[in-house]
PDB file of C-alpha atoms and ligand atoms in Angstrom:
ATOM      1  CA  MET A  12     -73.518 -85.081 118.057  1.00 98.00           C
ATOM      2  CA  ARG A  13     -69.863 -84.912 116.798  1.00 98.00           C
ATOM      3  CA  LEU A  14     -67.306 -82.013 117.032  1.00 98.00           C
ATOM      4  CA  TYR A  15     -64.295 -82.589 114.979  1.00 98.00           C
ATOM      5  CA  ILE A  16     -61.384 -80.573 115.830  1.00 98.00           C
ATOM      6  CA  GLY A  17     -57.796 -80.155 115.448  1.00 97.00           C
ATOM      7  CA  ASN A  18     -54.932 -80.111 117.600  1.00 97.00           C
ATOM      8  CA  LYS A  19     -55.474 -78.705 121.041  1.00 98.00           C
ATOM      9  CA  ASN A  20     -52.327 -76.910 120.921  1.00 98.00           C
ATOM     10  CA  LEU A  21     -52.747 -75.178 117.262  1.00 97.00           C
ATOM     11  CA  SER A  22     -56.059 -74.876 116.240  1.00 98.00           C
ATOM     12  CA  SER A  23     -57.825 -71.799 117.453  1.00 98.00           C
ATOM     13  CA  TRP A  24     -60.840 -72.248 115.355  1.00 98.00           C
ATOM     14  CA  SER A  25     -61.404 -75.735 116.545  1.00 98.00           C
ATOM     15  CA  MET A  26     -61.012 -74.376 120.424  1.00 98.00           C
ATOM     16  CA  ARG A  27     -63.789 -71.775 119.709  1.00 98.00           C
ATOM     17  CA  ALA A  28     -66.606 -74.131 118.857  1.00 98.00           C
ATOM     18  CA  TRP A  29     -65.333 -76.826 121.596  1.00 99.00           C
ATOM     19  CA  LEU A  30     -65.334 -74.418 124.041  1.00 99.00           C
ATOM     20  CA  VAL A  31     -68.730 -73.569 123.548  1.00 99.00           C
ATOM     21  CA  CYS A  32     -69.564 -76.836 123.691  1.00 99.00           C
ATOM     22  CA  THR A  33     -67.703 -77.497 127.186  1.00 99.00           C
ATOM     23  CA  ALA A  34     -68.823 -74.433 128.758  1.00 98.00           C
ATOM     24  CA  PHE A  35     -72.201 -75.363 128.421  1.00 98.00           C
ATOM     25  CA  ASP A  36     -72.010 -78.747 128.971  1.00 98.00           C
ATOM     26  CA  LEU A  37     -73.755 -79.642 125.612  1.00 98.00           C
ATOM     27  CA  PRO A  38     -73.869 -83.583 125.029  1.00 98.00           C
ATOM     28  CA  PHE A  39     -70.942 -83.866 122.149  1.00 98.00           C
ATOM     29  CA  GLU A  40     -68.176 -86.756 121.556  1.00 98.00           C
ATOM     30  CA  GLU A  41     -65.011 -85.030 120.551  1.00 98.00           C
ATOM     31  CA  VAL A  42     -62.922 -86.339 117.036  1.00 98.00           C
ATOM     32  CA  LEU A  43     -59.512 -85.075 117.461  1.00 97.00           C
ATOM     33  CA  VAL A  44     -57.804 -85.122 113.764  1.00 96.00           C
ATOM     34  CA  ARG A  45     -54.481 -84.254 113.871  1.00 95.00           C
ATOM     35  CA  PHE A  46     -52.580 -82.268 111.578  1.00 93.00           C
ATOM     36  CA  SER A  47     -50.578 -84.135 109.535  1.00 82.00           C
ATOM     37  CA  GLY A  48     -47.441 -82.910 106.946  1.00 70.00           C
ATOM     38  CA  LEU A  49     -47.865 -80.677 104.487  1.00 61.00           C
ATOM     39  CA  ASP A  50     -47.678 -83.651 101.647  1.00 59.00           C
ATOM     40  CA  LEU A  51     -50.870 -83.892 100.556  1.00 59.00           C
ATOM     41  CA  ALA A  52     -50.644 -87.609  99.413  1.00 62.00           C
ATOM     42  CA  GLU A  53     -50.289 -88.540 102.988  1.00 66.00           C
ATOM     43  CA  ASN A  54     -51.809 -85.718 104.450  1.00 78.00           C
ATOM     44  CA  THR A  55     -54.402 -88.005 106.488  1.00 90.00           C
ATOM     45  CA  PHE A  56     -55.871 -84.797 108.293  1.00 93.00           C
ATOM     46  CA  THR A  57     -56.817 -83.636 104.621  1.00 90.00           C
ATOM     47  CA  GLN A  58     -58.130 -86.721 103.648  1.00 90.00           C
ATOM     48  CA  THR A  59     -60.354 -87.327 106.988  1.00 94.00           C
ATOM     49  CA  MET A  60     -61.928 -83.978 107.149  1.00 95.00           C
ATOM     50  CA  GLN A  61     -62.545 -83.709 103.335  1.00 95.00           C
ATOM     51  CA  LYS A  62     -64.527 -86.719 103.259  1.00 95.00           C
ATOM     52  CA  LEU A  63     -66.965 -85.278 106.069  1.00 96.00           C
ATOM     53  CA  ASN A  64     -66.844 -82.162 103.750  1.00 94.00           C
ATOM     54  CA  GLY A  65     -65.479 -80.494 101.125  1.00 95.00           C
ATOM     55  CA  ASN A  66     -63.534 -77.641 102.502  1.00 93.00           C
ATOM     56  CA  GLY A  67     -61.571 -80.028 104.650  1.00 95.00           C
ATOM     57  CA  LYS A  68     -60.974 -77.838 107.899  1.00 97.00           C
ATOM     58  CA  VAL A  69     -61.953 -78.244 111.324  1.00 98.00           C
ATOM     59  CA  PRO A  70     -64.005 -77.295 113.212  1.00 98.00           C
ATOM     60  CA  ALA A  71     -66.877 -79.389 111.670  1.00 98.00           C
ATOM     61  CA  LEU A  72     -69.854 -80.811 113.611  1.00 98.00           C
ATOM     62  CA  VAL A  73     -72.088 -83.597 112.670  1.00 98.00           C
ATOM     63  CA  HIS A  74     -75.818 -83.823 114.123  1.00 98.00           C
ATOM     64  CA  ASP A  75     -78.377 -85.639 112.651  1.00 96.00           C
ATOM     65  CA  ASP A  76     -76.600 -86.680 109.448  1.00 93.00           C
ATOM     66  CA  ARG A  77     -75.876 -82.814 108.871  1.00 97.00           C
ATOM     67  CA  VAL A  78     -72.169 -81.431 108.497  1.00 98.00           C
ATOM     68  CA  ILE A  79     -72.109 -78.108 110.004  1.00 98.00           C
ATOM     69  CA  TRP A  80     -68.459 -76.566 109.537  1.00 98.00           C
ATOM     70  CA  ASP A  81     -67.285 -73.466 110.163  1.00 98.00           C
ATOM     71  CA  SER A  82     -66.860 -72.414 113.776  1.00 98.00           C
ATOM     72  CA  LEU A  83     -69.706 -69.504 113.729  1.00 98.00           C
ATOM     73  CA  ALA A  84     -72.183 -71.296 111.742  1.00 98.00           C
ATOM     74  CA  ILE A  85     -71.629 -74.357 114.347  1.00 98.00           C
ATOM     75  CA  CYS A  86     -72.051 -71.990 117.513  1.00 98.00           C
ATOM     76  CA  GLU A  87     -75.209 -70.577 115.841  1.00 98.00           C
ATOM     77  CA  TYR A  88     -76.318 -74.190 115.058  1.00 98.00           C
ATOM     78  CA  LEU A  89     -75.790 -74.516 118.486  1.00 98.00           C
ATOM     79  CA  ALA A  90     -77.713 -71.781 119.876  1.00 98.00           C
ATOM     80  CA  GLU A  91     -80.870 -72.483 118.025  1.00 98.00           C
ATOM     81  CA  LEU A  92     -80.707 -76.470 118.952  1.00 98.00           C
ATOM     82  CA  PHE A  93     -80.083 -75.477 122.631  1.00 98.00           C
ATOM     83  CA  PRO A  94     -82.374 -72.276 123.201  1.00 98.00           C
ATOM     84  CA  ASP A  95     -82.533 -72.270 127.075  1.00 97.00           C
ATOM     85  CA  GLN A  96     -78.779 -72.172 127.394  1.00 96.00           C
ATOM     86  CA  ALA A  97     -78.118 -68.631 126.871  1.00 98.00           C
ATOM     87  CA  LEU A  98     -75.198 -69.211 124.300  1.00 98.00           C
ATOM     88  CA  TRP A  99     -75.686 -66.294 123.436  1.00 98.00           C
ATOM     89  CA  PRO A 100     -76.902 -63.240 125.731  1.00 98.00           C
ATOM     90  CA  GLU A 101     -80.577 -63.183 126.617  1.00 98.00           C
ATOM     91  CA  ASP A 102     -80.745 -59.570 126.737  1.00 98.00           C
ATOM     92  CA  ARG A 103     -81.243 -58.492 122.587  1.00 98.00           C
ATOM     93  CA  GLY A 104     -78.920 -55.574 123.570  1.00 98.00           C
ATOM     94  CA  LEU A 105     -76.214 -57.513 124.461  1.00 98.00           C
ATOM     95  CA  ARG A 106     -76.706 -60.377 122.086  1.00 98.00           C
ATOM     96  CA  ALA A 107     -76.185 -58.274 119.127  1.00 98.00           C
ATOM     97  CA  ARG A 108     -72.863 -56.810 120.721  1.00 98.00           C
ATOM     98  CA  ALA A 109     -71.839 -60.377 121.168  1.00 98.00           C
ATOM     99  CA  ARG A 110     -72.828 -61.479 117.412  1.00 98.00           C
ATOM    100  CA  SER A 111     -71.189 -58.213 116.199  1.00 98.00           C
ATOM    101  CA  MET A 112     -67.930 -58.623 118.252  1.00 98.00           C
ATOM    102  CA  SER A 113     -67.969 -62.641 117.251  1.00 98.00           C
ATOM    103  CA  ALA A 114     -68.070 -61.585 113.307  1.00 98.00           C
ATOM    104  CA  GLU A 115     -65.652 -59.104 113.682  1.00 98.00           C
ATOM    105  CA  MET A 116     -63.316 -61.760 115.035  1.00 98.00           C
ATOM    106  CA  HIS A 117     -64.292 -64.164 112.373  1.00 97.00           C
ATOM    107  CA  SER A 118     -63.627 -61.365 109.521  1.00 98.00           C
ATOM    108  CA  SER A 119     -61.026 -59.688 111.007  1.00 98.00           C
ATOM    109  CA  PHE A 120     -57.441 -59.266 113.028  1.00 98.00           C
ATOM    110  CA  VAL A 121     -55.666 -60.653 110.055  1.00 98.00           C
ATOM    111  CA  SER A 122     -52.576 -59.393 110.980  1.00 98.00           C
ATOM    112  CA  LEU A 123     -52.778 -60.765 114.437  1.00 98.00           C
ATOM    113  CA  ARG A 124     -54.003 -64.385 113.152  1.00 97.00           C
ATOM    114  CA  SER A 125     -51.070 -64.591 110.394  1.00 98.00           C
ATOM    115  CA  LYS A 126     -48.009 -63.279 112.370  1.00 98.00           C
ATOM    116  CA  CYS A 127     -48.988 -64.974 115.838  1.00 98.00           C
ATOM    117  CA  PRO A 128     -50.625 -68.555 115.190  1.00 98.00           C
ATOM    118  CA  MET A 129     -51.986 -69.983 118.230  1.00 98.00           C
ATOM    119  CA  ASN A 130     -49.155 -72.342 120.043  1.00 98.00           C
ATOM    120  CA  ILE A 131     -50.571 -72.436 123.578  1.00 98.00           C
ATOM    121  CA  THR A 132     -47.661 -74.249 125.156  1.00 97.00           C
ATOM    122  CA  ALA A 133     -44.893 -72.402 123.695  1.00 97.00           C
ATOM    123  CA  ASP A 134     -43.278 -69.243 125.133  1.00 97.00           C
ATOM    124  CA  LEU A 135     -42.683 -67.073 121.999  1.00 98.00           C
ATOM    125  CA  ALA A 136     -41.762 -63.966 123.797  1.00 98.00           C
ATOM    126  CA  HIS A 137     -39.037 -63.284 122.085  1.00 98.00           C
ATOM    127  CA  GLU A 138     -40.613 -63.322 118.726  1.00 98.00           C
ATOM    128  CA  GLY A 139     -43.548 -61.318 120.115  1.00 98.00           C
ATOM    129  CA  GLN A 140     -41.273 -58.433 120.776  1.00 98.00           C
ATOM    130  CA  ALA A 141     -39.762 -58.282 117.452  1.00 98.00           C
ATOM    131  CA  LEU A 142     -43.322 -58.634 115.670  1.00 98.00           C
ATOM    132  CA  TRP A 143     -44.593 -55.813 118.170  1.00 98.00           C
ATOM    133  CA  SER A 144     -41.893 -52.968 117.190  1.00 98.00           C
ATOM    134  CA  SER A 145     -42.034 -53.851 113.488  1.00 98.00           C
ATOM    135  CA  SER A 146     -45.573 -54.555 112.429  1.00 98.00           C
ATOM    136  CA  ALA A 147     -47.975 -51.113 112.917  1.00 98.00           C
ATOM    137  CA  GLU A 148     -51.048 -53.759 111.896  1.00 98.00           C
ATOM    138  CA  LEU A 149     -50.130 -56.200 114.308  1.00 98.00           C
ATOM    139  CA  ARG A 150     -50.622 -53.378 117.214  1.00 98.00           C
ATOM    140  CA  GLN A 151     -53.507 -51.919 115.388  1.00 98.00           C
ATOM    141  CA  ASP A 152     -55.200 -55.200 115.767  1.00 98.00           C
ATOM    142  CA  VAL A 153     -54.610 -55.712 119.427  1.00 98.00           C
ATOM    143  CA  GLN A 154     -55.350 -51.985 119.973  1.00 98.00           C
ATOM    144  CA  ARG A 155     -58.986 -52.492 118.626  1.00 98.00           C
ATOM    145  CA  ILE A 156     -58.999 -55.917 120.496  1.00 98.00           C
ATOM    146  CA  GLU A 157     -58.408 -53.871 123.809  1.00 98.00           C
ATOM    147  CA  GLN A 158     -61.284 -51.561 122.730  1.00 98.00           C
ATOM    148  CA  ILE A 159     -64.070 -53.971 122.370  1.00 98.00           C
ATOM    149  CA  TRP A 160     -62.792 -55.716 125.671  1.00 98.00           C
ATOM    150  CA  ALA A 161     -62.516 -52.490 127.445  1.00 98.00           C
ATOM    151  CA  GLU A 162     -66.249 -51.995 126.647  1.00 98.00           C
ATOM    152  CA  ARG A 163     -67.345 -55.150 128.707  1.00 98.00           C
ATOM    153  CA  PRO A 164     -70.346 -54.248 131.445  1.00 97.00           C
ATOM    154  CA  GLN A 165     -68.298 -55.435 134.279  1.00 98.00           C
ATOM    155  CA  LEU A 166     -64.408 -54.825 134.725  1.00 97.00           C
ATOM    156  CA  GLU A 167     -64.629 -58.534 136.264  1.00 97.00           C
ATOM    157  CA  GLY A 168     -66.909 -60.213 134.108  1.00 98.00           C
ATOM    158  CA  PHE A 169     -66.938 -61.690 130.472  1.00 98.00           C
ATOM    159  CA  LEU A 170     -67.676 -59.512 127.253  1.00 98.00           C
ATOM    160  CA  CYS A 171     -71.285 -59.614 127.757  1.00 98.00           C
ATOM    161  CA  GLY A 172     -72.190 -60.479 131.200  1.00 97.00           C
ATOM    162  CA  ASN A 173     -71.822 -64.395 131.470  1.00 98.00           C
ATOM    163  CA  PHE A 174     -69.505 -66.434 129.293  1.00 98.00           C
ATOM    164  CA  SER A 175     -71.160 -66.488 125.805  1.00 98.00           C
ATOM    165  CA  ILE A 176     -69.862 -67.341 122.486  1.00 99.00           C
ATOM    166  CA  ALA A 177     -68.375 -64.072 122.090  1.00 99.00           C
ATOM    167  CA  ASP A 178     -65.612 -64.918 124.737  1.00 99.00           C
ATOM    168  CA  ALA A 179     -65.256 -68.729 123.152  1.00 99.00           C
ATOM    169  CA  PHE A 180     -64.280 -66.845 120.030  1.00 98.00           C
ATOM    170  CA  TYR A 181     -61.608 -64.187 121.769  1.00 98.00           C
ATOM    171  CA  ALA A 182     -60.330 -67.088 124.251  1.00 99.00           C
ATOM    172  CA  PRO A 183     -57.937 -67.802 121.351  1.00 98.00           C
ATOM    173  CA  VAL A 184     -56.542 -64.558 121.174  1.00 98.00           C
ATOM    174  CA  VAL A 185     -55.829 -64.389 124.887  1.00 98.00           C
ATOM    175  CA  CYS A 186     -53.737 -67.816 124.238  1.00 98.00           C
ATOM    176  CA  ARG A 187     -51.896 -65.847 121.534  1.00 98.00           C
ATOM    177  CA  LEU A 188     -51.421 -62.589 123.665  1.00 98.00           C
ATOM    178  CA  LYS A 189     -50.045 -64.723 126.343  1.00 98.00           C
ATOM    179  CA  SER A 190     -47.879 -67.066 124.432  1.00 98.00           C
ATOM    180  CA  TYR A 191     -46.051 -64.029 122.621  1.00 98.00           C
ATOM    181  CA  GLN A 192     -46.458 -61.810 125.768  1.00 98.00           C
ATOM    182  CA  LEU A 193     -47.656 -58.808 123.613  1.00 98.00           C
ATOM    183  CA  PRO A 194     -48.023 -55.826 125.647  1.00 98.00           C
ATOM    184  CA  VAL A 195     -51.662 -55.030 126.847  1.00 98.00           C
ATOM    185  CA  ASN A 196     -53.108 -52.637 129.516  1.00 98.00           C
ATOM    186  CA  SER A 197     -54.171 -54.093 133.212  1.00 98.00           C
ATOM    187  CA  SER A 198     -57.752 -54.000 132.224  1.00 98.00           C
ATOM    188  CA  SER A 199     -57.020 -56.663 129.277  1.00 98.00           C
ATOM    189  CA  VAL A 200     -54.823 -58.511 131.497  1.00 98.00           C
ATOM    190  CA  GLN A 201     -57.827 -58.729 134.096  1.00 98.00           C
ATOM    191  CA  TYR A 202     -60.166 -60.393 131.093  1.00 98.00           C
ATOM    192  CA  MET A 203     -57.164 -62.402 130.279  1.00 98.00           C
ATOM    193  CA  ASN A 204     -56.841 -63.807 133.654  1.00 98.00           C
ATOM    194  CA  THR A 205     -60.840 -64.382 133.725  1.00 98.00           C
ATOM    195  CA  VAL A 206     -60.948 -66.092 130.293  1.00 99.00           C
ATOM    196  CA  LEU A 207     -58.024 -68.229 131.652  1.00 98.00           C
ATOM    197  CA  ALA A 208     -59.505 -69.342 134.703  1.00 98.00           C
ATOM    198  CA  HIS A 209     -62.821 -70.558 133.120  1.00 98.00           C
ATOM    199  CA  PRO A 210     -62.835 -74.324 133.301  1.00 98.00           C
ATOM    200  CA  ALA A 211     -63.639 -74.739 129.975  1.00 99.00           C
ATOM    201  CA  VAL A 212     -60.582 -72.778 129.042  1.00 99.00           C
ATOM    202  CA  GLN A 213     -58.050 -74.712 131.951  1.00 98.00           C
ATOM    203  CA  LEU A 214     -59.400 -78.380 130.103  1.00 98.00           C
ATOM    204  CA  TRP A 215     -58.567 -77.126 126.837  1.00 98.00           C
ATOM    205  CA  ILE A 216     -55.167 -76.012 127.640  1.00 98.00           C
ATOM    206  CA  GLN A 217     -54.216 -79.026 129.919  1.00 98.00           C
ATOM    207  CA  GLY A 218     -55.577 -81.041 126.537  1.00 98.00           C
ATOM    208  CA  ALA A 219     -52.933 -78.818 124.515  1.00 98.00           C
ATOM    209  CA  MET A 220     -50.454 -79.549 127.169  1.00 97.00           C
ATOM    210  CA  ALA A 221     -50.789 -83.220 127.159  1.00 97.00           C
ATOM    211  CA  GLU A 222     -50.482 -83.020 123.299  1.00 93.00           C
ATOM    212  CA  THR A 223     -47.219 -81.613 123.239  1.00 81.00           C
ATOM    213  CA  THR A 224     -45.695 -83.900 126.405  1.00 73.00           C
ATOM    214  CA  THR A 225     -46.735 -87.351 124.493  1.00 62.00           C
TER     215      THR A 225
HETATM  216  N1  LIG B 130     -63.277 -69.946 109.095  1.00 95.84           N
HETATM  217  C1  LIG B 130     -63.405 -71.207 109.290  1.00 95.84           C
HETATM  218  C2  LIG B 130     -61.653 -71.297 109.263  1.00 95.84           C
HETATM  219  C3  LIG B 130     -61.231 -72.975 109.553  1.00 95.84           C
HETATM  220  C4  LIG B 130     -59.845 -73.100 109.639  1.00 95.84           C
HETATM  221  O1  LIG B 130     -59.047 -72.441 108.733  1.00 95.84           O
HETATM  222  N2  LIG B 130     -59.693 -73.992 110.308  1.00 95.84           N
HETATM  223  C5  LIG B 130     -57.872 -74.520 110.147  1.00 95.84           C
HETATM  224  C6  LIG B 130     -57.557 -74.788 111.583  1.00 95.84           C
HETATM  225  S1  LIG B 130     -57.554 -73.989 113.016  1.00 95.84           S
HETATM  226  C7  LIG B 130     -58.004 -75.896 109.584  1.00 95.84           C
HETATM  227  O2  LIG B 130     -58.235 -76.643 109.160  1.00 95.84           O
HETATM  228  N3  LIG B 130     -56.709 -75.959 108.465  1.00 95.84           N
HETATM  229  C8  LIG B 130     -56.262 -77.165 107.787  1.00 95.84           C
HETATM  230  C9  LIG B 130     -56.277 -76.767 106.443  1.00 95.84           C
HETATM  231  O3  LIG B 130     -56.576 -75.549 106.077  1.00 95.84           O
HETATM  232  O4  LIG B 130     -56.046 -77.673 105.507  1.00 95.84           O
HETATM  233  C10 LIG B 130     -63.905 -71.436 110.735  1.00 95.84           C
HETATM  234  O5  LIG B 130     -64.309 -70.471 111.316  1.00 95.84           O
HETATM  235  O6  LIG B 130     -64.066 -72.584 110.869  1.00 95.84           O
END
């Protein structure tokens, strides 16, 4: 099984699929395709990814001659492939919640995603402060995210108990809130610290740091 990902510092959708593979210790080979310039003729990233799949984006998973693209489809595929691993929570109610919040992440929060692109190693506190005061949409996105996080079963735990696909989907948001230092309440800070302390998240962040120092 090969997982194609983009730069660890920048690629939030790649991070989600990679975290699921890593956190659950799934057998996979990472293929890192670095983003290249905007010039399409020289864009080796697009060329490489389009050869694999028409949409030309990461993440993409290759398994048994199948290409699965799009982070949520990849996670669903992995959950089917490894049914004993509880990639989604075992409890049906929690599983429904985890799927709902992952789908919401996948389809919403346009303002946060467009105004605050992930850049794990950058200190963007200054930009964050300006965006926070100028954008009501950004504040609404963060408010909704905090509402979702506040409904987790235990304050000291993950979104649906144990680490699941839902946490992988919100991990890049944790990184954004940290880099841009957007103001969040103490319950959200606690969840952010729980996510940031997860070994798979730590490994991804180390990879992002290595990319930006080499
Ligand atoms: N909805 C897709 C989004 C994939 C996506 O936009 N990936 C970005 C990197 S995070 C990408 O490949 N961008 C390169 C491009 O658009 O050319 C998913 O969930 O996988």
